[in-house]
GROMACS .gro file of C-alpha atoms in nm:
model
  121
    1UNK     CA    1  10.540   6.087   8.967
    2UNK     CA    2  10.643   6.429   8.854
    3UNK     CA    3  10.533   6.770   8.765
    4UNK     CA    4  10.596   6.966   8.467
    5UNK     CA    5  10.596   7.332   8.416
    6UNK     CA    6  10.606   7.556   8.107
    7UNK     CA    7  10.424   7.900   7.983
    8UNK     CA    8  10.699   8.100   8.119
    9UNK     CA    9  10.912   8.373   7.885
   10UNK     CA   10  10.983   8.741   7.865
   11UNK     CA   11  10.695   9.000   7.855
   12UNK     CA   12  10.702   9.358   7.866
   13UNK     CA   13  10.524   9.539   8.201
   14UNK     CA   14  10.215   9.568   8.207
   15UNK     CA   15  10.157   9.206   7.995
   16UNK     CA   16  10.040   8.877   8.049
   17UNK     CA   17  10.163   8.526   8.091
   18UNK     CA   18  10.014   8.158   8.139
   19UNK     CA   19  10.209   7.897   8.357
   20UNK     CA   20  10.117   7.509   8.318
   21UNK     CA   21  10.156   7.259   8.505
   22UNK     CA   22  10.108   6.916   8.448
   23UNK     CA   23  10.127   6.617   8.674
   24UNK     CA   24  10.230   6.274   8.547
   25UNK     CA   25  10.215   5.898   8.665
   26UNK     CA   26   9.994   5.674   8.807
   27UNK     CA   27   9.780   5.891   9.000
   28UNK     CA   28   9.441   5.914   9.234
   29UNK     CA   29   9.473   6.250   9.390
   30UNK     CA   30   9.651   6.554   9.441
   31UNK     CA   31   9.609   6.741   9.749
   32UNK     CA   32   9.700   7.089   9.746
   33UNK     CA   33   9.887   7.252   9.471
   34UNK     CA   34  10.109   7.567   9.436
   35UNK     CA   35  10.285   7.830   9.302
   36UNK     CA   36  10.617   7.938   9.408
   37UNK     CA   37  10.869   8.161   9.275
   38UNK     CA   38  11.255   8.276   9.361
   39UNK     CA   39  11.459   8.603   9.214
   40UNK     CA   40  11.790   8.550   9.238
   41UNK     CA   41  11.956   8.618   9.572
   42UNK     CA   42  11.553   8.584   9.728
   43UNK     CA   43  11.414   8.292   9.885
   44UNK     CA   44  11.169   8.078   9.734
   45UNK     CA   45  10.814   8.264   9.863
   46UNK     CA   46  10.494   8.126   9.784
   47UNK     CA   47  10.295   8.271   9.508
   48UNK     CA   48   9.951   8.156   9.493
   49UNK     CA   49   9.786   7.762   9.629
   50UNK     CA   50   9.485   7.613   9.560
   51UNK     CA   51   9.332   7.333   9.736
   52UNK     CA   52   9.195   7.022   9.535
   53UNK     CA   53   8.869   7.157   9.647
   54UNK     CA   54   8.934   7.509   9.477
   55UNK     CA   55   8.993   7.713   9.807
   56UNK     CA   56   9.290   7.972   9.698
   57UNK     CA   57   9.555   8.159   9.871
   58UNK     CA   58   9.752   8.462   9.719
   59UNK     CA   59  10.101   8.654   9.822
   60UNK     CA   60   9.988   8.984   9.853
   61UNK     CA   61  10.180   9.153   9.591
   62UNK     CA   62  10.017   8.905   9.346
   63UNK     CA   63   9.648   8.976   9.461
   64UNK     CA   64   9.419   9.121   9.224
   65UNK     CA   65   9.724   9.053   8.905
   66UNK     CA   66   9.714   8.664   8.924
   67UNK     CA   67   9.495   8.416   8.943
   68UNK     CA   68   9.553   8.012   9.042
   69UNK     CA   69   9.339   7.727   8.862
   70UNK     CA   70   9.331   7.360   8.832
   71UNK     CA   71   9.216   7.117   8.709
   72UNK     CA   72   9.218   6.760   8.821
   73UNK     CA   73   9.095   6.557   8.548
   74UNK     CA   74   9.391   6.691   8.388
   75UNK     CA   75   9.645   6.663   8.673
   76UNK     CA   76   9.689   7.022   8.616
   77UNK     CA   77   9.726   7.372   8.796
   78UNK     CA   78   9.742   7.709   8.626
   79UNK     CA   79   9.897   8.063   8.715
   80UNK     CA   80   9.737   8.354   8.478
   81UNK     CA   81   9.957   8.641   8.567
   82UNK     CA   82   9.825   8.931   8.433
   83UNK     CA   83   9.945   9.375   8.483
   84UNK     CA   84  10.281   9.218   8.530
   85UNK     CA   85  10.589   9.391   8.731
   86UNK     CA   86  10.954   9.357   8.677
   87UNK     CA   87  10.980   9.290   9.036
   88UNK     CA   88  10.789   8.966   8.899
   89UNK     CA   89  11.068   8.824   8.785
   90UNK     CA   90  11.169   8.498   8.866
   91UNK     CA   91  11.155   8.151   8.809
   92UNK     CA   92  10.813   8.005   8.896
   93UNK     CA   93  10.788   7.625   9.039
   94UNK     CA   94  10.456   7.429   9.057
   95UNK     CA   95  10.444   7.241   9.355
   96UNK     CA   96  10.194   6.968   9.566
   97UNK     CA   97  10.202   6.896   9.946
   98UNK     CA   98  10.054   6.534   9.855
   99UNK     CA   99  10.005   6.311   9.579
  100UNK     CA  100   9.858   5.956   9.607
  101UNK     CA  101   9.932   5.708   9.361
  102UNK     CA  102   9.673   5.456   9.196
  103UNK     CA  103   9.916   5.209   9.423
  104UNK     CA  104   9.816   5.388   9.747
  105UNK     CA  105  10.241   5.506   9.746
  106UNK     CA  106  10.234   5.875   9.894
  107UNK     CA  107  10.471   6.128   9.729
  108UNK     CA  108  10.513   6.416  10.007
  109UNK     CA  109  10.645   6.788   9.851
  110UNK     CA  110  10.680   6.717   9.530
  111UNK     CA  111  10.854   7.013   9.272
  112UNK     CA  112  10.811   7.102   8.925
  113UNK     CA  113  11.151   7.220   8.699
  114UNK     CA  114  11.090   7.578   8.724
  115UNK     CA  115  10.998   7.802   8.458
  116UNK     CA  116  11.158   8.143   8.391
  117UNK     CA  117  10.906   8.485   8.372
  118UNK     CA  118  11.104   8.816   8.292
  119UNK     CA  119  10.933   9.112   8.281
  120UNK     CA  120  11.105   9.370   8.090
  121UNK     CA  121  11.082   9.652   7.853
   0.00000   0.00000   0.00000
């Protein structure tokens, strides 16, 4: 079981960008999945989550700019970050709390690569 991100590159302010995310394996269900992302130096801070049900949760400085989908016939979650900042730089990771396996196995916290976003003029 792993996740795979992509969509991220460089983008002047003020642009737009689309991160992916894909799941892959044998799997029944995701639970809730995520957006993170870490500047260098910075902790890792949450970005965005949505729940399998399509409940969402936003950072605050991302409210309004970006917006969290998924879809789970396609294993998938989506960030569309739109009016982006240079303090938006970072490198975004997908995340899930939970996946289940079509073998009933459990796969707790479970990371994507990361994906760079620079915004920059």
């Amino acid at each position: 079981v792993q996740l795979q991100a992509s969509g991220g590159g460089l983008v002047q302010p003020g642009g737009s960008l689309r991160l992916s995310c894909a799941a892959s394996g044998s799997i029944v269900n995701i639970n809730v999945m995520g957006w993170y992302r870490q500047a260098p130096g910075n902790q890792r801070d949450l970005v965005a989550s949505i729940s399998r049900a399509g409940s969402t949760n936003y950072a605050d400085s991302v409210k309004g700019r970006f917006t969290i989908s998924r879809d789970n016939a396609k294993k998938s979650v989506y960030l569309q970050m739109n009016s982006l900042k240079p303090q938006d730089t970072a490198v975004y990771y997908c995340r899930t709390d939970l996946i289940v396996s079509t073998g009933g196995s459990l796969y707790y916290d479970r990371w994507g690569q990361g994906t760079q976003v620079t915004v920059s003029s």
